[in-house]
JSON list of C-alpha atoms in Angstrom, two decimals:
[
{"chain": "Z", "resi": 146, "resn": "MET", "atom": "CA", "xyz": [40.94, 33.76, 18.77]},
{"chain": "Z", "resi": 147, "resn": "ALA", "atom": "CA", "xyz": [42.31, 30.31, 19.37]},
{"chain": "Z", "resi": 148, "resn": "VAL", "atom": "CA", "xyz": [46.03, 29.71, 19.89]},
{"chain": "Z", "resi": 149, "resn": "SER", "atom": "CA", "xyz": [47.30, 27.93, 16.80]},
{"chain": "Z", "resi": 150, "resn": "LYS", "atom": "CA", "xyz": [50.87, 25.84, 15.77]},
{"chain": "Z", "resi": 151, "resn": "ASP", "atom": "CA", "xyz": [53.19, 26.89, 14.40]},
{"chain": "Z", "resi": 152, "resn": "LYS", "atom": "CA", "xyz": [53.44, 30.35, 15.73]},
{"chain": "Z", "resi": 153, "resn": "ILE", "atom": "CA", "xyz": [54.94, 32.96, 18.70]},
{"chain": "Z", "resi": 154, "resn": "TYR", "atom": "CA", "xyz": [53.34, 33.56, 21.52]},
{"chain": "Z", "resi": 155, "resn": "ASN", "atom": "CA", "xyz": [53.96, 35.40, 24.90]},
{"chain": "Z", "resi": 156, "resn": "ILE", "atom": "CA", "xyz": [52.61, 33.84, 27.88]},
{"chain": "Z", "resi": 157, "resn": "ALA", "atom": "CA", "xyz": [51.20, 35.38, 30.49]},
{"chain": "Z", "resi": 158, "resn": "GLY", "atom": "CA", "xyz": [50.51, 34.26, 33.91]},
{"chain": "Z", "resi": 159, "resn": "TYR", "atom": "CA", "xyz": [47.65, 34.60, 36.09]},
{"chain": "Z", "resi": 160, "resn": "ALA", "atom": "CA", "xyz": [44.81, 34.84, 33.14]},
{"chain": "Z", "resi": 161, "resn": "GLY", "atom": "CA", "xyz": [46.83, 37.54, 31.60]},
{"chain": "Z", "resi": 162, "resn": "SER", "atom": "CA", "xyz": [49.18, 39.71, 34.40]},
{"chain": "Z", "resi": 163, "resn": "SER", "atom": "CA", "xyz": [51.50, 41.65, 34.00]},
{"chain": "Z", "resi": 164, "resn": "TYR", "atom": "CA", "xyz": [54.36, 38.52, 34.22]},
{"chain": "Z", "resi": 165, "resn": "TYR", "atom": "CA", "xyz": [54.99, 36.06, 31.58]},
{"chain": "Z", "resi": 166, "resn": "LEU", "atom": "CA", "xyz": [56.15, 32.75, 31.27]},
{"chain": "Z", "resi": 167, "resn": "ASN", "atom": "CA", "xyz": [60.25, 33.60, 30.77]},
{"chain": "Z", "resi": 168, "resn": "ARG", "atom": "CA", "xyz": [62.94, 31.43, 30.86]},
{"chain": "Z", "resi": 169, "resn": "TRP", "atom": "CA", "xyz": [65.49, 32.15, 33.65]},
{"chain": "Z", "resi": 170, "resn": "GLY", "atom": "CA", "xyz": [69.28, 32.68, 32.83]},
{"chain": "Z", "resi": 171, "resn": "SER", "atom": "CA", "xyz": [71.12, 34.07, 30.32]},
{"chain": "Z", "resi": 172, "resn": "GLY", "atom": "CA", "xyz": [73.51, 32.73, 27.38]},
{"chain": "Z", "resi": 173, "resn": "SER", "atom": "CA", "xyz": [72.11, 30.02, 25.88]},
{"chain": "Z", "resi": 174, "resn": "VAL", "atom": "CA", "xyz": [69.35, 27.62, 26.82]},
{"chain": "Z", "resi": 175, "resn": "SER", "atom": "CA", "xyz": [70.91, 24.57, 28.96]},
{"chain": "Z", "resi": 176, "resn": "ASN", "atom": "CA", "xyz": [69.47, 21.86, 30.33]},
{"chain": "Z", "resi": 177, "resn": "HIS", "atom": "CA", "xyz": [66.99, 21.84, 33.18]},
{"chain": "Z", "resi": 178, "resn": "GLN", "atom": "CA", "xyz": [67.13, 25.79, 32.96]},
{"chain": "Z", "resi": 179, "resn": "ASN", "atom": "CA", "xyz": [64.36, 26.93, 35.59]},
{"chain": "Z", "resi": 180, "resn": "VAL", "atom": "CA", "xyz": [60.62, 28.74, 33.95]},
{"chain": "Z", "resi": 181, "resn": "THR", "atom": "CA", "xyz": [59.92, 31.63, 36.22]},
{"chain": "Z", "resi": 182, "resn": "LEU", "atom": "CA", "xyz": [56.85, 34.22, 36.19]},
{"chain": "Z", "resi": 183, "resn": "TYR", "atom": "CA", "xyz": [59.05, 38.06, 35.19]},
{"chain": "Z", "resi": 184, "resn": "SER", "atom": "CA", "xyz": [58.00, 41.18, 33.98]},
{"chain": "Z", "resi": 185, "resn": "LYS", "atom": "CA", "xyz": [57.45, 41.63, 29.98]},
{"chain": "Z", "resi": 186, "resn": "THR", "atom": "CA", "xyz": [60.55, 42.38, 27.87]},
{"chain": "Z", "resi": 187, "resn": "PRO", "atom": "CA", "xyz": [61.10, 41.62, 24.19]},
{"chain": "Z", "resi": 188, "resn": "ASP", "atom": "CA", "xyz": [63.66, 38.94, 24.70]},
{"chain": "Z", "resi": 189, "resn": "PRO", "atom": "CA", "xyz": [63.52, 36.11, 23.28]},
{"chain": "Z", "resi": 190, "resn": "ASP", "atom": "CA", "xyz": [62.99, 34.54, 26.59]},
{"chain": "Z", "resi": 191, "resn": "GLN", "atom": "CA", "xyz": [59.61, 35.06, 26.80]},
{"chain": "Z", "resi": 192, "resn": "GLN", "atom": "CA", "xyz": [58.53, 33.79, 23.35]},
{"chain": "Z", "resi": 193, "resn": "TRP", "atom": "CA", "xyz": [57.29, 30.53, 22.67]},
{"chain": "Z", "resi": 194, "resn": "TYR", "atom": "CA", "xyz": [56.89, 28.22, 19.58]},
{"chain": "Z", "resi": 195, "resn": "MET", "atom": "CA", "xyz": [53.88, 26.13, 19.72]},
{"chain": "Z", "resi": 196, "resn": "LYS", "atom": "CA", "xyz": [55.08, 22.91, 17.40]},
{"chain": "Z", "resi": 197, "resn": "SER", "atom": "CA", "xyz": [51.76, 20.56, 17.13]},
{"chain": "Z", "resi": 198, "resn": "VAL", "atom": "CA", "xyz": [52.86, 16.90, 17.98]},
{"chain": "Z", "resi": 199, "resn": "SER", "atom": "CA", "xyz": [50.78, 13.63, 18.24]},
{"chain": "Z", "resi": 200, "resn": "GLY", "atom": "CA", "xyz": [48.47, 14.14, 21.51]},
{"chain": "Z", "resi": 201, "resn": "GLY", "atom": "CA", "xyz": [48.63, 18.13, 21.98]},
{"chain": "Z", "resi": 202, "resn": "TYR", "atom": "CA", "xyz": [51.56, 20.38, 21.59]},
{"chain": "Z", "resi": 203, "resn": "GLN", "atom": "CA", "xyz": [55.49, 20.91, 22.75]},
{"chain": "Z", "resi": 204, "resn": "ILE", "atom": "CA", "xyz": [55.14, 25.04, 23.86]},
{"chain": "Z", "resi": 205, "resn": "LEU", "atom": "CA", "xyz": [59.29, 25.48, 22.84]},
{"chain": "Z", "resi": 206, "resn": "SER", "atom": "CA", "xyz": [62.12, 28.07, 23.41]},
{"chain": "Z", "resi": 207, "resn": "MET", "atom": "CA", "xyz": [62.69, 30.29, 21.02]},
{"chain": "Z", "resi": 208, "resn": "LEU", "atom": "CA", "xyz": [66.17, 31.05, 22.38]},
{"chain": "Z", "resi": 209, "resn": "ASN", "atom": "CA", "xyz": [66.67, 27.24, 20.46]},
{"chain": "Z", "resi": 210, "resn": "LYS", "atom": "CA", "xyz": [63.26, 25.45, 19.65]},
{"chain": "Z", "resi": 211, "resn": "ALA", "atom": "CA", "xyz": [65.33, 21.77, 20.80]},
{"chain": "Z", "resi": 212, "resn": "TYR", "atom": "CA", "xyz": [64.18, 22.71, 23.94]},
{"chain": "Z", "resi": 213, "resn": "GLY", "atom": "CA", "xyz": [60.51, 23.23, 25.55]},
{"chain": "Z", "resi": 214, "resn": "LEU", "atom": "CA", "xyz": [59.01, 23.06, 28.63]},
{"chain": "Z", "resi": 215, "resn": "ASN", "atom": "CA", "xyz": [59.34, 20.08, 30.82]},
{"chain": "Z", "resi": 216, "resn": "ILE", "atom": "CA", "xyz": [58.58, 18.50, 34.14]},
{"chain": "Z", "resi": 217, "resn": "TYR", "atom": "CA", "xyz": [61.91, 17.14, 36.38]},
{"chain": "Z", "resi": 218, "resn": "PRO", "atom": "CA", "xyz": [60.13, 14.13, 38.19]},
{"chain": "Z", "resi": 219, "resn": "PRO", "atom": "CA", "xyz": [60.80, 12.09, 40.07]},
{"chain": "Z", "resi": 220, "resn": "GLN", "atom": "CA", "xyz": [62.71, 14.74, 42.39]},
{"chain": "Z", "resi": 221, "resn": "SER", "atom": "CA", "xyz": [60.34, 17.57, 41.95]},
{"chain": "Z", "resi": 222, "resn": "ASN", "atom": "CA", "xyz": [57.28, 18.45, 39.49]},
{"chain": "Z", "resi": 223, "resn": "ASN", "atom": "CA", "xyz": [59.41, 21.87, 38.50]},
{"chain": "Z", "resi": 224, "resn": "CYS", "atom": "CA", "xyz": [59.01, 23.02, 34.62]},
{"chain": "Z", "resi": 225, "resn": "ASP", "atom": "CA", "xyz": [62.04, 23.31, 33.35]},
{"chain": "Z", "resi": 226, "resn": "LEU", "atom": "CA", "xyz": [63.15, 23.76, 29.75]},
{"chain": "Z", "resi": 227, "resn": "TYR", "atom": "CA", "xyz": [65.05, 20.01, 28.30]},
{"chain": "Z", "resi": 228, "resn": "PRO", "atom": "CA", "xyz": [65.56, 18.62, 25.04]},
{"chain": "Z", "resi": 229, "resn": "VAL", "atom": "CA", "xyz": [62.23, 17.37, 23.17]},
{"chain": "Z", "resi": 230, "resn": "SER", "atom": "CA", "xyz": [63.66, 15.10, 21.13]},
{"chain": "Z", "resi": 231, "resn": "GLY", "atom": "CA", "xyz": [62.78, 11.83, 22.88]},
{"chain": "Z", "resi": 232, "resn": "ASN", "atom": "CA", "xyz": [60.95, 13.67, 25.15]},
{"chain": "Z", "resi": 233, "resn": "ALA", "atom": "CA", "xyz": [56.95, 13.73, 24.59]},
{"chain": "Z", "resi": 234, "resn": "ASN", "atom": "CA", "xyz": [55.99, 11.98, 27.82]},
{"chain": "Z", "resi": 235, "resn": "ASP", "atom": "CA", "xyz": [57.88, 14.59, 29.89]},
{"chain": "Z", "resi": 236, "resn": "ALA", "atom": "CA", "xyz": [57.23, 17.96, 27.30]},
{"chain": "Z", "resi": 237, "resn": "THR", "atom": "CA", "xyz": [53.49, 17.31, 25.45]},
{"chain": "Z", "resi": 238, "resn": "VAL", "atom": "CA", "xyz": [51.03, 19.16, 26.80]},
{"chain": "Z", "resi": 239, "resn": "VAL", "atom": "CA", "xyz": [47.15, 20.38, 25.97]},
{"chain": "Z", "resi": 240, "resn": "LEU", "atom": "CA", "xyz": [45.56, 22.97, 25.86]},
{"chain": "Z", "resi": 241, "resn": "GLN", "atom": "CA", "xyz": [42.29, 23.60, 27.99]},
{"chain": "Z", "resi": 242, "resn": "ALA", "atom": "CA", "xyz": [40.35, 26.69, 27.36]},
{"chain": "Z", "resi": 243, "resn": "VAL", "atom": "CA", "xyz": [39.47, 28.87, 30.01]},
{"chain": "Z", "resi": 244, "resn": "SER", "atom": "CA", "xyz": [38.02, 31.54, 27.58]},
{"chain": "Z", "resi": 245, "resn": "GLY", "atom": "CA", "xyz": [39.09, 30.71, 24.17]},
{"chain": "Z", "resi": 246, "resn": "LYS", "atom": "CA", "xyz": [37.70, 34.15, 23.15]},
{"chain": "Z", "resi": 247, "resn": "THR", "atom": "CA", "xyz": [40.45, 35.91, 25.26]},
{"chain": "Z", "resi": 248, "resn": "ASN", "atom": "CA", "xyz": [43.15, 33.57, 24.33]},
{"chain": "Z", "resi": 249, "resn": "VAL", "atom": "CA", "xyz": [43.26, 32.31, 28.43]},
{"chain": "Z", "resi": 250, "resn": "TYR", "atom": "CA", "xyz": [44.12, 27.76, 28.18]},
{"chain": "Z", "resi": 251, "resn": "ARG", "atom": "CA", "xyz": [45.19, 25.78, 30.97]},
{"chain": "Z", "resi": 252, "resn": "ILE", "atom": "CA", "xyz": [48.09, 24.01, 30.46]},
{"chain": "Z", "resi": 253, "resn": "LYS", "atom": "CA", "xyz": [48.31, 20.47, 30.99]},
{"chain": "Z", "resi": 254, "resn": "LEU", "atom": "CA", "xyz": [50.78, 17.93, 30.70]},
{"chain": "Z", "resi": 255, "resn": "ALA", "atom": "CA", "xyz": [49.61, 15.21, 28.75]},
{"chain": "Z", "resi": 256, "resn": "ASN", "atom": "CA", "xyz": [50.89, 12.32, 30.18]},
{"chain": "Z", "resi": 257, "resn": "TYR", "atom": "CA", "xyz": [50.06, 13.21, 33.96]},
{"chain": "Z", "resi": 258, "resn": "ASP", "atom": "CA", "xyz": [47.31, 14.96, 35.67]},
{"chain": "Z", "resi": 259, "resn": "LEU", "atom": "CA", "xyz": [49.20, 18.25, 36.54]},
{"chain": "Z", "resi": 260, "resn": "TYR", "atom": "CA", "xyz": [48.77, 21.92, 35.51]},
{"chain": "Z", "resi": 261, "resn": "LEU", "atom": "CA", "xyz": [51.41, 24.61, 34.90]},
{"chain": "Z", "resi": 262, "resn": "THR", "atom": "CA", "xyz": [51.20, 26.58, 38.25]},
{"chain": "Z", "resi": 263, "resn": "ALA", "atom": "CA", "xyz": [52.90, 29.82, 39.20]},
{"chain": "Z", "resi": 264, "resn": "ALA", "atom": "CA", "xyz": [54.11, 30.14, 42.45]},
{"chain": "Z", "resi": 265, "resn": "SER", "atom": "CA", "xyz": [52.75, 33.85, 43.13]},
{"chain": "Z", "resi": 266, "resn": "ASN", "atom": "CA", "xyz": [51.66, 36.68, 40.83]},
{"chain": "Z", "resi": 267, "resn": "SER", "atom": "CA", "xyz": [54.98, 37.99, 41.17]},
{"chain": "Z", "resi": 268, "resn": "SER", "atom": "CA", "xyz": [58.56, 39.10, 39.15]},
{"chain": "Z", "resi": 269, "resn": "GLY", "atom": "CA", "xyz": [60.64, 35.85, 39.63]},
{"chain": "Z", "resi": 270, "resn": "ALA", "atom": "CA", "xyz": [57.69, 33.37, 41.03]},
{"chain": "Z", "resi": 271, "resn": "ASN", "atom": "CA", "xyz": [58.70, 29.78, 40.40]},
{"chain": "Z", "resi": 272, "resn": "VAL", "atom": "CA", "xyz": [56.79, 28.14, 37.74]},
{"chain": "Z", "resi": 273, "resn": "TYR", "atom": "CA", "xyz": [55.77, 24.21, 38.43]},
{"chain": "Z", "resi": 274, "resn": "TRP", "atom": "CA", "xyz": [53.46, 21.22, 37.68]},
{"chain": "Z", "resi": 275, "resn": "ALA", "atom": "CA", "xyz": [50.41, 20.52, 40.05]},
{"chain": "Z", "resi": 276, "resn": "ALA", "atom": "CA", "xyz": [46.72, 18.98, 40.47]},
{"chain": "Z", "resi": 277, "resn": "SER", "atom": "CA", "xyz": [43.98, 20.93, 39.53]},
{"chain": "Z", "resi": 278, "resn": "ASN", "atom": "CA", "xyz": [42.64, 23.93, 41.90]},
{"chain": "Z", "resi": 279, "resn": "ASN", "atom": "CA", "xyz": [41.23, 25.79, 39.60]},
{"chain": "Z", "resi": 280, "resn": "ALA", "atom": "CA", "xyz": [42.82, 28.89, 40.62]},
{"chain": "Z", "resi": 281, "resn": "THR", "atom": "CA", "xyz": [44.25, 31.54, 38.43]},
{"chain": "Z", "resi": 282, "resn": "SER", "atom": "CA", "xyz": [47.38, 30.04, 39.20]},
{"chain": "Z", "resi": 283, "resn": "GLN", "atom": "CA", "xyz": [47.23, 28.09, 36.94]},
{"chain": "Z", "resi": 284, "resn": "GLN", "atom": "CA", "xyz": [45.25, 30.11, 33.99]},
{"chain": "Z", "resi": 285, "resn": "TRP", "atom": "CA", "xyz": [47.95, 31.70, 30.79]},
{"chain": "Z", "resi": 286, "resn": "LYS", "atom": "CA", "xyz": [47.05, 34.00, 28.28]},
{"chain": "Z", "resi": 287, "resn": "PHE", "atom": "CA", "xyz": [48.73, 33.41, 24.83]},
{"chain": "Z", "resi": 288, "resn": "THR", "atom": "CA", "xyz": [49.29, 36.56, 22.86]},
{"chain": "Z", "resi": 289, "resn": "GLU", "atom": "CA", "xyz": [50.75, 36.07, 19.30]},
{"chain": "Z", "resi": 290, "resn": "VAL", "atom": "CA", "xyz": [54.18, 37.31, 18.72]},
{"chain": "Z", "resi": 291, "resn": "THR", "atom": "CA", "xyz": [54.40, 39.68, 15.49]},
{"chain": "Z", "resi": 292, "resn": "THR", "atom": "CA", "xyz": [57.66, 40.17, 16.15]},
{"chain": "Z", "resi": 293, "resn": "THR", "atom": "CA", "xyz": [60.50, 38.83, 17.35]},
{"chain": "Z", "resi": 294, "resn": "ALA", "atom": "CA", "xyz": [63.60, 40.36, 19.24]},
{"chain": "Z", "resi": 295, "resn": "PRO", "atom": "CA", "xyz": [66.96, 39.25, 17.64]},
{"chain": "Z", "resi": 296, "resn": "VAL", "atom": "CA", "xyz": [68.73, 36.30, 19.89]},
{"chain": "Z", "resi": 297, "resn": "GLU", "atom": "CA", "xyz": [72.22, 38.59, 20.24]},
{"chain": "Z", "resi": 298, "resn": "GLN", "atom": "CA", "xyz": [69.91, 40.97, 22.60]},
{"chain": "Z", "resi": 299, "resn": "LEU", "atom": "CA", "xyz": [70.33, 38.05, 24.92]},
{"chain": "Z", "resi": 300, "resn": "TYR", "atom": "CA", "xyz": [73.59, 38.22, 25.37]},
{"chain": "Z", "resi": 301, "resn": "VAL", "atom": "CA", "xyz": [73.89, 41.92, 26.41]},
{"chain": "Z", "resi": 302, "resn": "SER", "atom": "CA", "xyz": [70.87, 41.66, 28.99]},
{"chain": "Z", "resi": 303, "resn": "ASN", "atom": "CA", "xyz": [72.00, 40.29, 32.34]},
{"chain": "Z", "resi": 304, "resn": "ARG", "atom": "CA", "xyz": [68.37, 40.69, 33.55]},
{"chain": "Z", "resi": 305, "resn": "CYS", "atom": "CA", "xyz": [67.17, 37.61, 34.74]},
{"chain": "Z", "resi": 306, "resn": "LYS", "atom": "CA", "xyz": [70.44, 36.40, 36.53]},
{"chain": "Z", "resi": 307, "resn": "PRO", "atom": "CA", "xyz": [69.34, 36.13, 39.99]},
{"chain": "Z", "resi": 308, "resn": "SER", "atom": "CA", "xyz": [70.92, 39.16, 42.00]},
{"chain": "Z", "resi": 309, "resn": "SER", "atom": "CA", "xyz": [73.68, 38.63, 44.71]},
{"chain": "Z", "resi": 310, "resn": "ALA", "atom": "CA", "xyz": [73.72, 39.89, 48.10]}
]
């Protein structure tokens, strides 16, 4: 089963581990909000809408579909959320099948030779864009979401906030 446009997905790192692409934080989405891996929840922080655009897709946050995965150059190659309108250069991706049958893909920026990469296979691990390494840290399993959690759940959940020491 292939990934399709106009559908909502959970995206698991490491070719299907128990950690999912996640918007880090709580409340409303904001510019340059970080993207990490996190243990699976039903929250919209982990739900991603596949929007078909010229040259590929934009992977949009279900918290606010005006925001999508983005590269933040030149300071770093971090993956964050940023408004996609007028930002096609830094927000358009192409999917490269590792195993289309199991919905495992590499996510490549269309305008850069960089791939979505997890720093480690652990909860809270950072996600960034890096050169191809053919490792599972650059393999992402897409699972279609058949029901979505209400956005209101986001405002009562503090699970994404970093703990204070």
